[in-house]
Amino acid sequence: LNAEVLSISQKTPLFHAETSCTQRMYHYVLPLEWLIDGHDISSWWHRRRLDDIASSGPHQPRGRGQTQSSPPPPAVLVRLKQALKQVESQTVDITSNMHSTISETGGSVVRMGPGRFGSLAQKERRCWHNFCSSPLSSNNDDGSISSMRISRGPSQEHVWRAIDRARIVDFVMADNHDTNADETTGGKGNKDRDVVAVVLEFRGDGFVTQQVRHIMGSVVAMTNEWLPPTFFQVATQPNVCLPPQNGTTTVPLAPPGRLYLAGARYHFLDLVRNKQLFSSSIVTTTTTTNSSNTGMVDDPVFVWRSKLQSRILRDRARMKEAESMWWQELKDVTAPQIRSELETIATAAATKAKDQEEKHIKKVDVSPIETCGVHLESPPPPLFETTMSLLRKVVDTSLWPKTSLARSRNLRSPSTNGLTGNKRNPMTSSFPGDFGQSGSFTIVNKDVPSDNAVFPELVQAIFELERQLVNQQPRRMVNTTHHDNESLGHDDTSRRMLSTHCAVNRNVAFTPHLDSGEGNGLSMIVSLGDFAGGAFVVEGDDYDIRYKPLEFDGWKQPHWTQPFEGERFSLVWFTPKDRSDDIDIKHDNSNDDKVGERKEDRKANDLVRAHAAQVSSYPLLKFRPNSTDALVINEILDSEKGCAYELRSGWNNGIHEFSPQGHACVLDIGAHIGVFARFALGLGCPHVIVYEPE
C-alpha cells in the first residue's frame, strides 16, 4: 500500500473522516477494447483532439460560424452514456415534506436522503442489494464462522444509496514515454501507446461493498447490448433478488486494479469553514497531450491522478489475460444467466397482472384462495392435519403475533411484491381478506423454559410433527457436508436431534439471508397450505418443500423464498447454540434458581436486585426470560464493567465524554424495558423522559 499526502488541512472540531463525509467519488479506468466497436470511440476522440489542437492555433479564424463542427459521437459512445444515465438517481420534487425518508410519488414509494446537503437531499435512494459483493456471512482465517453477520438484503438500510452522478470525465492514453518499450519497435516506445481508455466517475452518498465494480460490469454488458437497457431499473427494485452464487451476487463484477477513490466532499464542514476542506481537481480532458492542462501540472491532486492512471495503463499487459477471460465469461455465461432470470421475473409479473385483470381482484372482498385460483378444500396429508387446523385457528381468531422488527427486515410480502417492514413502517400484512394475520414468530419447545401460554396446543402439535417427520428421515442438503459437521452435532447419516425452537410463518417470503447467531445442528423446514410457487432456495438451488421437509444449515447456507400466490405456512425447526449450550438444567428442587434458567438471565437477575437499592421507590424491574432483555441489563447495570452507553474521560481526547450523572433531565429515545432510565435515576437524575417507538 503506497500512501501519499496530497494536502493538509487544519483539524476541524467534531470532524470524522468517514461519518462527516457527505459525498464520495470513485473513478474507474475502462479500456475501450472491452466495448464492441470501442475503436470507434478511440478514433472519434483522436479526431476531436486533433481538431481542438488545430482550432486553438494562432492563425485560426475565431469569427462566428468559422469554427469547424465537432464530429458526431459514435453509436457505442451514445450507448455508454445512456447506460451511465440509468445509474444516476432521479431528483424528486417534494413540496410537502422535504425531510421525509419515504415519499409517495406517482403511487410508488420513493426513499429520499434526509440530512444530505442542499439539493442532494432530493436524490432518490435506490436499493442496490443486488450489487453488493459482501458474503452473507464472514469467515475467520481458521475457517470458522464469525459472529458478525453482514446482511445485504433489500430491507437493510445500508443498501439503499443515492448515486448523484455517473459520467465520463476523461480520456487517457498509454504514456508515450513508457519505459517498458517493446524491443521489436527498436526502442521507440510501447506498441500499445495508442490504446485509449475512458475514465468514468461515480459520485454518491456511499457505496456498498464492490458496488462500483458491479455497476461497471453491468455498464459494459449494457453497452455491448448483452443486457437490456432497463437492467438497473429492474435490478434495484427491492422485490427483485437475483440468485447469488457462492454467497455473493451474480451481477457482473468488473476486474480489479482499475478503480480508485478520487475524492470526498464534506459539504457541511465546507459551509462552516466557508471553503472546501480539501481542494479537488476534477479532470475533464486528457491528461497526456492536451495543452489546456499545462496550468495544472503543479496541482498535487492532478499529478497524483495522472501518475495513477499511467500506472494502470502500464499494467495492461499483466492484466490482459485475466481480463480477456472475464470479458468472455461475461458474454457467454454471466449475461445470459441474468437475461434468463430477468425473463423469468418479467413472465411471472405479466402472468400475475393478467390473472388480476381477469379476475378483477379487489383486496377488500376477494378471498386469498380466489386470488390465486387454488382450492382451499384440498386437504393436507393426514400427518399435517392437526397442525394445519391449529394454524388456521390462530388466523381465524385474529391472534397472529406481531413480527419483530429485526425479523421483518428479512421479509417481503408476496401479495404486494414489496417489503413488509422498515424503520418507518412496521410490518403489516396486505394479504387480501386477512389483514394483519401474516408474518413470523417463534415458539419454544415445552421442554425449554419459556412462555408458550398463548398457543399451548399449537406448540405441542408442531414439535410432535417434527418428531414424526424425523422418524421418516427427511431430505438433507447434499452439500452440507462441506460445512463444519462437528458444529452440527452429528454426521451426515445420523438421525436429526429434536429442536428447541420453531419459526412459524404465514404468507411472507424471506429475502436472501443467513440466520443470526450460531446453531447446534441443522435446521429443518416444511411448508403447508394451498399456494402456487413459493419454492425454497438454498445457495441458488430450488426445493419443493410443500409437505416435504428439508434439512439445511441456515447459519451457513444463504436461503430465501421464491414468490408465491395463495395461503402459505412454513415451519422452521432449529436449535440456537446459545440456547442449547448456555441453559443450565437442574434436577433438584432448589428454589434459588429457576429450572433451566440461562446464565445471562441469572446474571441479569442478580444485577437487577443489586441495583434496586439505588431506586428503592420503584418496583423491581421485570424482564422476559430467554430473550435479549438480559443482554441489555448486563450492558447497562454491570457496575464492574461500567455502563456500555457512558463515554469515559479521555475517549477521543475527552471531546465526547458523556454520563447522565449531574444532568437535570435525561432523554432516553429507545427506552426498551426501561433499563437505562433506571440507570439514570440511580445516578441521581431527577427527571427522565423515555420514548419507545415500538
XYZ file of C-alpha atoms in Angstrom:
694
model
C 0.000 0.000 0.000
C 1.522 3.294 -1.130
C 0.311 6.349 0.792
C 0.947 9.879 -0.386
C -0.037 13.114 1.386
C -1.588 15.497 -1.138
C -2.674 18.301 1.167
C -3.029 19.101 4.855
C -5.957 20.927 6.411
C -6.249 22.292 9.913
C -8.251 19.972 12.167
C -11.902 20.886 12.458
C -13.754 20.189 15.750
C -16.013 17.134 15.647
C -14.562 16.135 12.278
C -14.688 12.448 11.384
C -13.238 11.405 8.036
C -15.918 8.778 7.405
C -19.089 9.863 9.177
C -18.679 13.550 8.274
C -18.325 12.729 4.582
C -21.372 13.766 2.533
C -20.280 12.594 -0.913
C -17.740 10.058 -2.163
C -16.247 9.979 -5.637
C -14.753 6.940 -7.394
C -13.040 6.651 -10.784
C -12.789 3.530 -12.931
C -10.417 3.346 -15.910
C -12.344 1.499 -18.631
C -10.375 0.136 -21.610
C -12.247 0.849 -24.827
C -11.301 -2.608 -26.080
C -13.906 -4.007 -23.663
C -16.606 -2.364 -25.745
C -17.729 -3.770 -29.062
C -16.819 -1.109 -31.644
C -14.827 0.639 -28.922
C -12.255 1.568 -31.568
C -14.901 3.949 -32.965
C -14.721 5.907 -29.709
C -10.910 5.923 -29.890
C -10.945 7.218 -33.477
C -13.597 9.808 -32.606
C -11.570 11.028 -29.628
C -8.301 11.253 -31.626
C -10.046 13.224 -34.342
C -11.694 15.567 -31.864
C -8.387 16.082 -30.061
C -6.634 16.994 -33.297
C -9.476 19.354 -34.199
C -9.170 21.034 -30.797
C -5.427 21.473 -31.270
C -5.923 22.841 -34.765
C -8.685 25.218 -33.715
C -6.532 26.594 -30.903
C -3.728 27.602 -33.296
C -2.757 31.298 -33.571
C -3.837 31.654 -37.237
C -7.293 30.073 -36.965
C -10.296 32.354 -37.563
C -12.419 32.937 -34.496
C -15.467 34.613 -36.016
C -18.957 33.161 -35.583
C -19.604 30.309 -37.965
C -15.944 29.948 -38.859
C -15.062 27.107 -36.478
C -15.205 23.507 -37.605
C -18.014 21.458 -36.054
C -17.063 18.553 -33.777
C -17.518 15.058 -35.203
C -20.707 13.316 -34.022
C -20.197 10.721 -31.301
C -20.309 7.074 -32.434
C -23.260 4.853 -31.512
C -21.255 2.872 -28.963
C -20.414 6.079 -27.062
C -24.083 7.026 -27.045
C -24.984 3.632 -25.583
C -22.274 4.007 -22.929
C -23.647 7.396 -21.857
C -27.191 6.040 -21.795
C -26.116 3.162 -19.560
C -24.401 5.595 -17.179
C -27.529 7.742 -17.124
C -29.512 4.750 -15.879
C -27.165 4.504 -12.891
C -27.941 8.006 -11.615
C -30.619 8.636 -9.014
C -33.561 10.750 -10.061
C -34.119 14.141 -8.457
C -37.573 14.030 -6.891
C -39.606 17.192 -6.454
C -41.131 17.080 -2.996
C -43.155 20.090 -1.960
C -44.983 18.699 1.066
C -42.175 17.409 3.221
C -38.548 17.865 2.244
C -37.351 15.800 5.183
C -39.344 12.645 4.539
C -37.412 9.429 4.358
C -40.165 7.834 2.283
C -42.387 9.849 -0.028
C -45.301 8.918 -2.216
C -44.709 9.907 -5.823
C -46.993 8.734 -8.566
C -48.344 5.925 -6.405
C -44.923 4.351 -5.772
C -42.736 4.551 -2.701
C -39.597 6.658 -3.098
C -36.882 6.795 -0.465
C -35.133 10.102 -0.028
C -31.907 11.140 1.685
C -32.822 13.298 4.677
C -29.911 15.159 6.172
C -27.973 15.456 2.913
C -26.689 18.840 1.828
C -28.911 21.121 -0.269
C -30.458 19.620 -3.374
C -28.715 16.293 -2.695
C -31.497 15.600 -0.186
C -33.866 15.313 -3.167
C -31.882 12.493 -4.742
C -33.770 9.215 -4.761
C -32.168 6.397 -2.768
C -32.384 3.118 -4.651
C -31.941 -0.439 -3.425
C -28.509 -1.714 -4.528
C -28.708 -5.075 -2.720
C -28.014 -6.987 -5.946
C -24.794 -5.004 -6.461
C -23.165 -5.852 -3.142
C -20.384 -8.445 -3.055
C -20.429 -8.870 0.708
C -20.971 -12.512 1.578
C -23.963 -13.123 3.797
C -21.504 -14.201 6.494
C -17.885 -13.565 7.365
C -15.411 -16.398 7.901
C -12.386 -16.202 10.147
C -8.922 -17.158 8.940
C -9.270 -20.576 10.524
C -12.413 -21.256 8.524
C -14.783 -20.882 11.441
C -17.829 -18.719 11.092
C -17.613 -15.227 12.551
C -20.169 -13.852 14.931
C -20.507 -10.814 12.687
C -23.200 -11.181 10.041
C -23.132 -8.924 7.022
C -26.590 -8.728 5.535
C -27.231 -7.262 2.108
C -30.966 -7.926 1.952
C -33.220 -5.242 0.461
C -34.626 -4.441 3.888
C -31.174 -3.457 5.216
C -30.807 0.295 5.370
C -27.186 0.403 4.180
C -28.016 -0.996 0.712
C -30.237 1.999 -0.084
C -27.906 4.501 -1.751
C -28.108 7.591 -3.920
C -25.821 7.848 -6.969
C -25.569 11.566 -7.667
C -23.505 11.418 -10.874
C -22.277 8.753 -13.284
C -20.376 10.236 -16.206
C -17.296 10.260 -18.427
C -14.709 12.698 -17.077
C -11.585 11.917 -19.070
C -9.927 10.051 -21.923
C -6.436 8.783 -21.196
C -3.820 7.191 -23.395
C -0.842 4.963 -22.630
C 2.215 7.035 -21.775
C 4.292 7.700 -24.894
C 7.372 7.619 -22.703
C 6.642 4.189 -21.227
C 9.975 2.697 -20.203
C 8.658 -0.814 -20.905
C 9.359 -0.380 -24.611
C 8.828 -3.233 -26.969
C 12.220 -4.244 -28.386
C 10.587 -5.122 -31.726
C 9.846 -1.439 -32.245
C 13.510 -0.515 -31.957
C 13.043 1.035 -28.560
C 10.673 3.675 -29.890
C 8.142 3.055 -27.146
C 5.328 0.772 -26.144
C 3.471 -0.669 -29.136
C 0.201 -0.140 -27.171
C 0.809 3.533 -26.541
C -2.173 4.490 -28.724
C -4.549 2.380 -26.654
C -7.177 4.729 -25.233
C -9.157 4.254 -22.020
C -12.045 6.275 -20.656
C -12.265 7.413 -17.034
C -15.727 7.060 -15.554
C -16.754 8.886 -12.399
C -19.345 7.818 -9.818
C -20.480 10.170 -7.060
C -22.841 9.194 -4.269
C -23.681 9.334 -0.598
C -21.947 5.999 -0.086
C -21.336 2.666 -1.748
C -21.844 -0.925 -0.638
C -19.022 -3.438 -0.999
C -17.760 -3.600 -4.617
C -20.794 -1.639 -5.822
C -18.817 0.425 -8.345
C -17.200 -2.665 -9.878
C -20.602 -4.340 -10.146
C -22.000 -1.222 -11.791
C -19.057 -1.156 -14.206
C -19.527 -4.794 -15.182
C -23.205 -4.102 -15.825
C -22.432 -0.952 -17.830
C -20.066 -2.927 -20.093
C -22.725 -5.599 -20.655
C -25.409 -2.994 -21.372
C -23.182 -1.031 -23.756
C -22.408 -4.255 -25.637
C -26.170 -4.973 -25.661
C -25.779 -8.190 -23.678
C -28.146 -6.854 -21.003
C -31.327 -4.821 -21.592
C -31.276 -1.023 -21.187
C -33.679 -1.342 -18.237
C -31.365 -3.605 -16.224
C -30.572 -1.061 -13.486
C -34.225 -0.127 -13.184
C -35.183 -3.774 -12.599
C -32.191 -4.887 -10.506
C -32.609 -2.030 -7.990
C -36.215 -2.924 -7.203
C -36.378 -4.233 -3.610
C -38.623 -7.160 -4.566
C -36.114 -8.443 -7.163
C -33.438 -10.660 -5.626
C -31.124 -12.124 -8.243
C -29.934 -15.541 -7.066
C -26.464 -15.404 -5.501
C -23.594 -17.684 -6.436
C -21.092 -18.772 -3.756
C -22.810 -16.483 -1.280
C -22.395 -13.347 -3.420
C -24.443 -11.671 -6.105
C -24.493 -12.773 -9.762
C -24.388 -9.204 -11.114
C -21.260 -8.763 -13.292
C -18.168 -7.750 -11.342
C -15.624 -5.759 -13.338
C -11.934 -6.706 -12.917
C -9.923 -5.145 -10.077
C -6.924 -2.873 -10.414
C -8.736 -0.089 -12.294
C -10.769 1.510 -9.509
C -9.619 4.235 -7.152
C -11.134 6.690 -4.698
C -10.885 10.039 -6.451
C -12.173 12.356 -3.766
C -14.595 13.115 -0.951
C -16.751 16.108 -0.058
C -17.653 17.485 3.365
C -20.368 19.961 2.448
C -21.453 20.929 5.963
C -17.872 21.484 7.119
C -17.195 23.447 3.943
C -20.173 25.644 4.808
C -18.839 26.327 8.301
C -15.301 26.966 7.049
C -16.515 28.996 4.052
C -14.205 26.921 1.841
C -13.605 23.323 0.864
C -11.885 21.198 3.463
C -9.726 19.606 0.761
C -9.086 21.026 -2.693
C -10.165 18.762 -5.540
C -9.262 18.987 -9.212
C -11.802 17.347 -11.479
C -10.015 16.356 -14.689
C -12.309 16.687 -17.680
C -9.808 16.479 -20.563
C -6.918 14.231 -21.491
C -4.021 14.090 -19.080
C -1.293 13.441 -21.649
C -1.390 15.748 -24.632
C -3.974 18.496 -24.288
C -2.224 21.783 -23.768
C -5.094 23.090 -21.663
C -3.788 21.010 -18.789
C -0.380 22.645 -18.684
C -1.521 25.011 -15.986
C -2.467 22.097 -13.725
C 0.930 20.412 -13.513
C 1.511 21.986 -10.096
C -1.770 20.685 -8.684
C -0.839 17.687 -6.482
C -4.231 16.036 -6.986
C -3.935 16.307 -10.766
C -0.381 14.963 -10.727
C -1.348 12.088 -8.429
C -4.255 11.038 -10.633
C -2.150 11.265 -13.778
C 0.537 9.034 -12.265
C -2.065 6.561 -11.036
C -3.810 6.386 -14.417
C -0.486 5.893 -16.174
C 0.380 3.037 -13.839
C -2.994 1.388 -14.505
C -2.414 1.616 -18.254
C 1.105 0.239 -17.935
C -0.288 -2.780 -16.075
C -2.492 -3.596 -19.044
C -0.210 -6.368 -20.340
C -0.110 -8.066 -16.949
C -3.897 -7.983 -16.546
C -4.802 -8.652 -20.160
C -5.200 -12.441 -19.935
C -7.375 -12.373 -16.815
C -9.466 -9.521 -18.203
C -9.973 -11.340 -21.504
C -11.250 -14.393 -19.634
C -13.593 -12.178 -17.608
C -14.902 -10.495 -20.772
C -15.601 -13.839 -22.443
C -17.324 -15.227 -19.345
C -19.449 -12.081 -19.102
C -20.562 -12.548 -22.691
C -21.119 -16.321 -22.694
C -22.152 -17.135 -19.113
C -22.962 -14.259 -16.760
C -25.060 -12.074 -19.058
C -27.148 -14.994 -20.428
C -27.860 -16.179 -16.870
C -29.044 -12.726 -15.850
C -31.158 -12.366 -19.011
C -32.804 -15.704 -18.246
C -33.553 -14.615 -14.677
C -34.956 -11.284 -15.887
C -37.195 -13.096 -18.359
C -38.480 -15.326 -15.549
C -39.226 -12.265 -13.415
C -40.959 -10.494 -16.299
C -43.029 -13.586 -17.154
C -44.142 -14.024 -13.554
C -45.104 -10.355 -13.294
C -47.027 -10.471 -16.579
C -48.857 -13.641 -15.565
C -49.825 -12.169 -12.231
C -51.023 -8.934 -13.824
C -53.096 -10.891 -16.335
C -54.661 -13.032 -13.630
C -55.517 -9.990 -11.569
C -57.075 -8.262 -14.551
C -59.145 -11.295 -15.495
C -60.447 -11.896 -12.004
C -60.896 -8.193 -11.132
C -59.128 -8.643 -7.851
C -60.194 -6.308 -5.074
C -58.247 -6.590 -1.855
C -61.229 -5.843 0.333
C -63.704 -8.510 -0.707
C -61.793 -11.262 -2.524
C -60.528 -14.246 -0.588
C -56.851 -15.274 -0.876
C -57.786 -18.578 -2.470
C -59.797 -16.845 -5.199
C -56.815 -14.593 -5.782
C -54.554 -17.408 -6.911
C -57.049 -19.972 -8.149
C -56.039 -22.633 -5.596
C -58.803 -24.520 -3.812
C -58.820 -24.337 -0.043
C -60.795 -27.595 0.067
C -57.768 -29.668 -0.902
C -56.976 -31.396 2.410
C -53.434 -31.640 3.769
C -51.823 -35.062 4.271
C -53.054 -36.775 7.478
C -49.727 -36.170 9.192
C -50.209 -32.383 8.872
C -53.961 -32.128 9.568
C -53.734 -31.254 13.280
C -51.047 -28.613 12.808
C -52.862 -27.034 9.836
C -56.112 -26.901 11.784
C -54.476 -25.153 14.732
C -52.603 -22.689 12.490
C -55.818 -21.673 10.749
C -57.494 -21.375 14.126
C -54.920 -18.742 15.096
C -55.702 -16.866 11.874
C -59.484 -17.132 12.313
C -59.294 -15.771 15.855
C -57.027 -12.864 14.755
C -54.361 -13.822 17.283
C -51.390 -13.991 14.924
C -48.497 -12.308 16.793
C -46.764 -9.235 15.501
C -43.476 -9.831 13.677
C -40.387 -8.455 15.399
C -38.669 -5.534 13.699
C -35.397 -7.473 13.380
C -37.043 -10.373 11.568
C -39.227 -8.143 9.378
C -36.063 -6.769 7.772
C -35.614 -10.124 6.035
C -39.240 -10.428 4.892
C -41.296 -9.238 1.977
C -44.980 -9.596 1.289
C -45.659 -11.709 -1.821
C -49.017 -10.061 -2.447
C -47.511 -6.588 -2.859
C -44.049 -7.549 -4.140
C -42.731 -5.112 -1.590
C -41.033 -5.174 1.768
C -43.197 -5.980 4.739
C -41.477 -3.616 7.094
C -38.870 -0.944 7.621
C -37.842 1.569 10.229
C -40.657 3.932 9.345
C -43.432 1.423 8.674
C -43.661 -1.666 10.912
C -44.581 -4.914 9.258
C -48.232 -5.446 8.441
C -49.910 -7.874 6.109
C -51.505 -6.844 2.849
C -52.797 -10.350 2.240
C -56.378 -9.985 0.882
C -59.074 -10.710 3.426
C -56.760 -11.383 6.372
C -55.197 -8.023 7.151
C -52.647 -8.351 9.929
C -52.778 -12.156 10.115
C -49.454 -12.707 8.404
C -45.857 -12.612 9.492
C -43.391 -14.647 11.526
C -42.978 -15.566 15.172
C -41.038 -18.161 17.171
C -42.258 -20.771 19.612
C -40.146 -22.776 22.049
C -40.291 -26.463 22.858
C -42.191 -27.179 26.071
C -39.052 -28.870 27.426
C -37.263 -25.500 27.347
C -38.422 -22.889 29.887
C -40.485 -20.275 28.050
C -43.887 -18.670 27.981
C -45.993 -20.569 25.446
C -49.272 -19.912 27.224
C -50.892 -18.296 24.178
C -50.696 -21.338 21.883
C -50.052 -24.410 24.068
C -51.877 -26.803 21.723
C -50.118 -25.409 18.664
C -46.705 -25.695 20.344
C -47.341 -29.308 21.273
C -48.618 -30.167 17.780
C -45.701 -28.504 15.956
C -42.981 -30.263 17.938
C -44.880 -33.556 17.753
C -44.956 -33.056 13.980
C -41.170 -32.606 13.996
C -40.744 -35.861 15.909
C -42.822 -37.734 13.353
C -41.006 -36.133 10.413
C -37.633 -37.028 11.919
C -38.746 -40.653 12.141
C -39.343 -40.543 8.379
C -35.747 -39.416 7.680
C -36.290 -36.053 5.934
C -34.221 -34.929 2.985
C -30.875 -33.367 3.800
C -28.913 -30.899 1.737
C -26.242 -32.960 -0.016
C -23.697 -30.162 0.222
C -23.992 -29.622 3.953
C -21.006 -31.955 4.345
C -18.591 -29.199 3.424
C -19.893 -27.162 6.341
C -18.408 -27.831 9.736
C -20.061 -31.117 10.712
C -18.576 -31.025 14.190
C -20.574 -27.897 14.897
C -23.710 -29.669 13.697
C -23.554 -32.198 16.480
C -23.939 -35.216 14.155
C -22.608 -36.571 10.906
C -24.440 -36.712 7.589
C -26.032 -40.095 8.225
C -27.129 -39.664 11.839
C -30.712 -39.057 12.888
C -31.734 -35.464 13.494
C -31.902 -34.237 17.101
C -35.200 -32.679 18.154
C -35.151 -28.874 18.134
C -35.679 -26.327 20.885
C -37.282 -23.649 18.683
C -39.538 -23.322 15.664
C -40.223 -20.277 13.484
C -43.863 -20.135 12.357
C -44.501 -18.133 9.182
C -47.584 -17.232 7.187
C -47.776 -15.505 3.804
C -44.327 -13.933 3.884
C -41.313 -14.568 1.677
C -37.787 -14.369 3.041
C -35.123 -12.405 1.178
C -31.602 -13.912 0.816
C -30.087 -14.098 4.283
C -28.289 -16.187 6.880
C -29.776 -16.887 10.284
C -28.276 -14.755 13.034
C -26.039 -16.231 15.694
C -24.820 -19.820 15.609
C -26.702 -23.077 15.653
C -26.422 -26.517 17.171
C -27.325 -28.845 14.314
C -29.186 -28.414 11.059
C -32.448 -26.550 10.611
C -35.468 -28.283 9.089
C -38.180 -26.558 7.052
C -41.521 -27.603 5.608
C -44.341 -25.590 4.023
C -48.065 -26.164 4.351
C -51.199 -24.779 2.710
C -52.682 -24.152 -0.720
C -50.410 -21.997 -2.827
C -48.614 -21.799 -6.160
C -44.876 -21.092 -6.380
C -43.039 -20.478 -3.120
C -40.064 -22.758 -3.739
C -37.412 -22.723 -1.018
C -33.984 -21.717 -2.350
C -30.705 -22.768 -0.717
C -27.467 -21.477 -2.267
C -29.245 -20.927 -5.608
C -30.974 -24.344 -5.801
C -34.786 -24.553 -5.697
C -36.530 -27.134 -3.487
C -40.193 -28.056 -3.320
C -40.926 -28.203 0.418
C -44.733 -28.338 0.321
C -45.359 -31.147 2.816
C -41.795 -32.293 2.025
C -39.380 -31.432 4.868
C -35.806 -30.441 4.082
C -32.767 -30.144 6.373
C -30.219 -27.408 5.708
C -27.674 -25.283 7.556
C -29.450 -21.952 7.978
C -26.465 -20.354 9.692
C -24.004 -21.031 6.873
C -26.088 -21.526 3.710
C -27.816 -18.498 2.127
C -31.533 -19.199 1.722
C -34.680 -17.403 0.652
C -38.219 -17.885 -0.685
C -39.473 -17.626 -4.254
C -42.635 -15.535 -4.909
C -45.946 -17.325 -4.462
C -49.701 -16.876 -4.583
C -52.133 -18.356 -2.075
C -52.065 -19.240 1.595
C -48.615 -20.485 2.564
C -47.471 -21.532 6.033
C -43.932 -22.659 6.755
C -42.318 -24.147 9.847
C -38.575 -23.935 10.526
C -37.256 -26.032 13.408
C -33.858 -25.033 14.787
C -31.697 -25.024 17.913
C -29.599 -21.896 18.557
C -26.232 -22.690 20.055
C -26.501 -20.073 22.780
C -29.813 -21.550 23.936
C -28.798 -25.222 23.955
C -25.304 -24.731 25.374
C -25.981 -21.979 27.894
C -29.082 -23.420 29.596
C -28.277 -24.990 32.930
C -30.823 -27.753 33.565
C -31.206 -28.501 37.270
C -32.686 -31.746 38.531
C -33.085 -30.852 42.197
C -35.846 -28.968 43.963
C -33.769 -25.934 44.852
C -35.677 -22.642 44.750
C -32.560 -20.479 44.392
C -32.744 -20.503 40.606
C -35.418 -21.389 38.139
C -35.034 -24.747 36.494
C -33.433 -24.263 33.085
C -32.507 -20.615 33.684
C -29.911 -19.231 31.295
C -26.610 -17.892 32.557
C -27.414 -14.437 31.129
C -30.814 -14.427 32.849
C -29.312 -15.450 36.170
C -26.690 -12.710 35.976
C -29.339 -10.172 34.956
C -31.482 -11.121 37.951
C -28.503 -10.534 40.248
C -27.792 -7.124 38.693
C -31.454 -6.068 38.923
C -31.615 -6.996 42.611
C -28.341 -5.185 43.332
C -29.413 -2.031 41.511
C -32.847 -1.994 43.177
C -31.246 -0.454 46.287
C -30.430 2.690 44.258
C -34.060 3.108 43.106
C -35.838 1.728 46.157
C -39.013 3.711 45.493
C -39.611 1.833 42.252
C -40.826 -1.771 41.900
C -38.330 -4.457 40.952
C -37.525 -4.468 37.229
C -39.093 -7.375 35.348
C -37.745 -8.754 32.086
C -38.575 -11.545 29.679
C -36.631 -14.775 30.209
C -34.774 -16.361 27.293
C -34.692 -13.042 25.441
C -32.236 -10.246 24.686
C -33.518 -8.277 27.697
C -30.849 -9.907 29.861
C -28.104 -8.763 27.475
C -29.268 -5.144 27.751
C -29.345 -5.369 31.553
C -25.822 -6.805 31.595
C -24.581 -3.995 29.322
C -26.031 -1.208 31.466
C -26.187 -2.301 35.098
C -22.877 -4.176 35.426
C -21.040 -1.923 37.893
C -17.697 -3.661 37.368
C -17.553 -3.215 33.578
C -19.490 0.032 33.625
C -22.428 1.127 31.517
C -21.816 0.498 27.830
C -23.580 3.753 26.948
C -21.378 6.006 29.041
C -18.268 7.513 27.446
C -15.323 7.726 29.810
C -12.928 10.610 30.257
C -10.133 10.566 27.707
C -12.163 8.878 24.999
C -11.296 10.701 21.767
C -9.407 13.366 23.768
C -12.389 13.838 26.062
C -14.433 15.707 23.463
C -17.442 13.391 23.642
C -17.390 12.426 27.324
C -20.918 11.640 28.469
C -22.715 10.452 31.584
C -26.272 11.135 32.790
C -24.844 11.944 36.215
C -25.238 15.619 37.095
C -27.884 16.334 34.483
C -31.246 17.791 35.488
C -33.013 15.896 32.717
C -32.177 12.905 30.513
C -33.949 11.986 27.262
C -33.962 8.237 26.569
C -35.004 7.516 22.967
C -35.483 3.806 22.511
C -36.461 3.030 26.090
C -36.801 -0.756 25.591
C -37.885 -2.048 29.035
C -36.555 0.994 30.915
C -33.120 -0.252 31.989
C -31.218 2.911 31.036
C -33.926 5.083 32.610
C -33.410 3.229 35.907
C -29.656 3.600 35.499
C -30.041 7.392 35.137
C -32.379 7.574 38.124
C -29.864 5.585 40.144
C -27.205 8.212 39.363
C -29.429 10.923 40.829
C -31.009 12.360 37.708
C -34.309 13.893 38.930
C -36.174 13.784 35.613
C -36.043 11.139 32.856
C -38.130 11.324 29.674
C -38.386 7.996 27.874
C -39.719 7.184 24.424
C -40.149 3.716 22.928
C -41.265 3.782 19.243
C -42.372 0.136 19.281
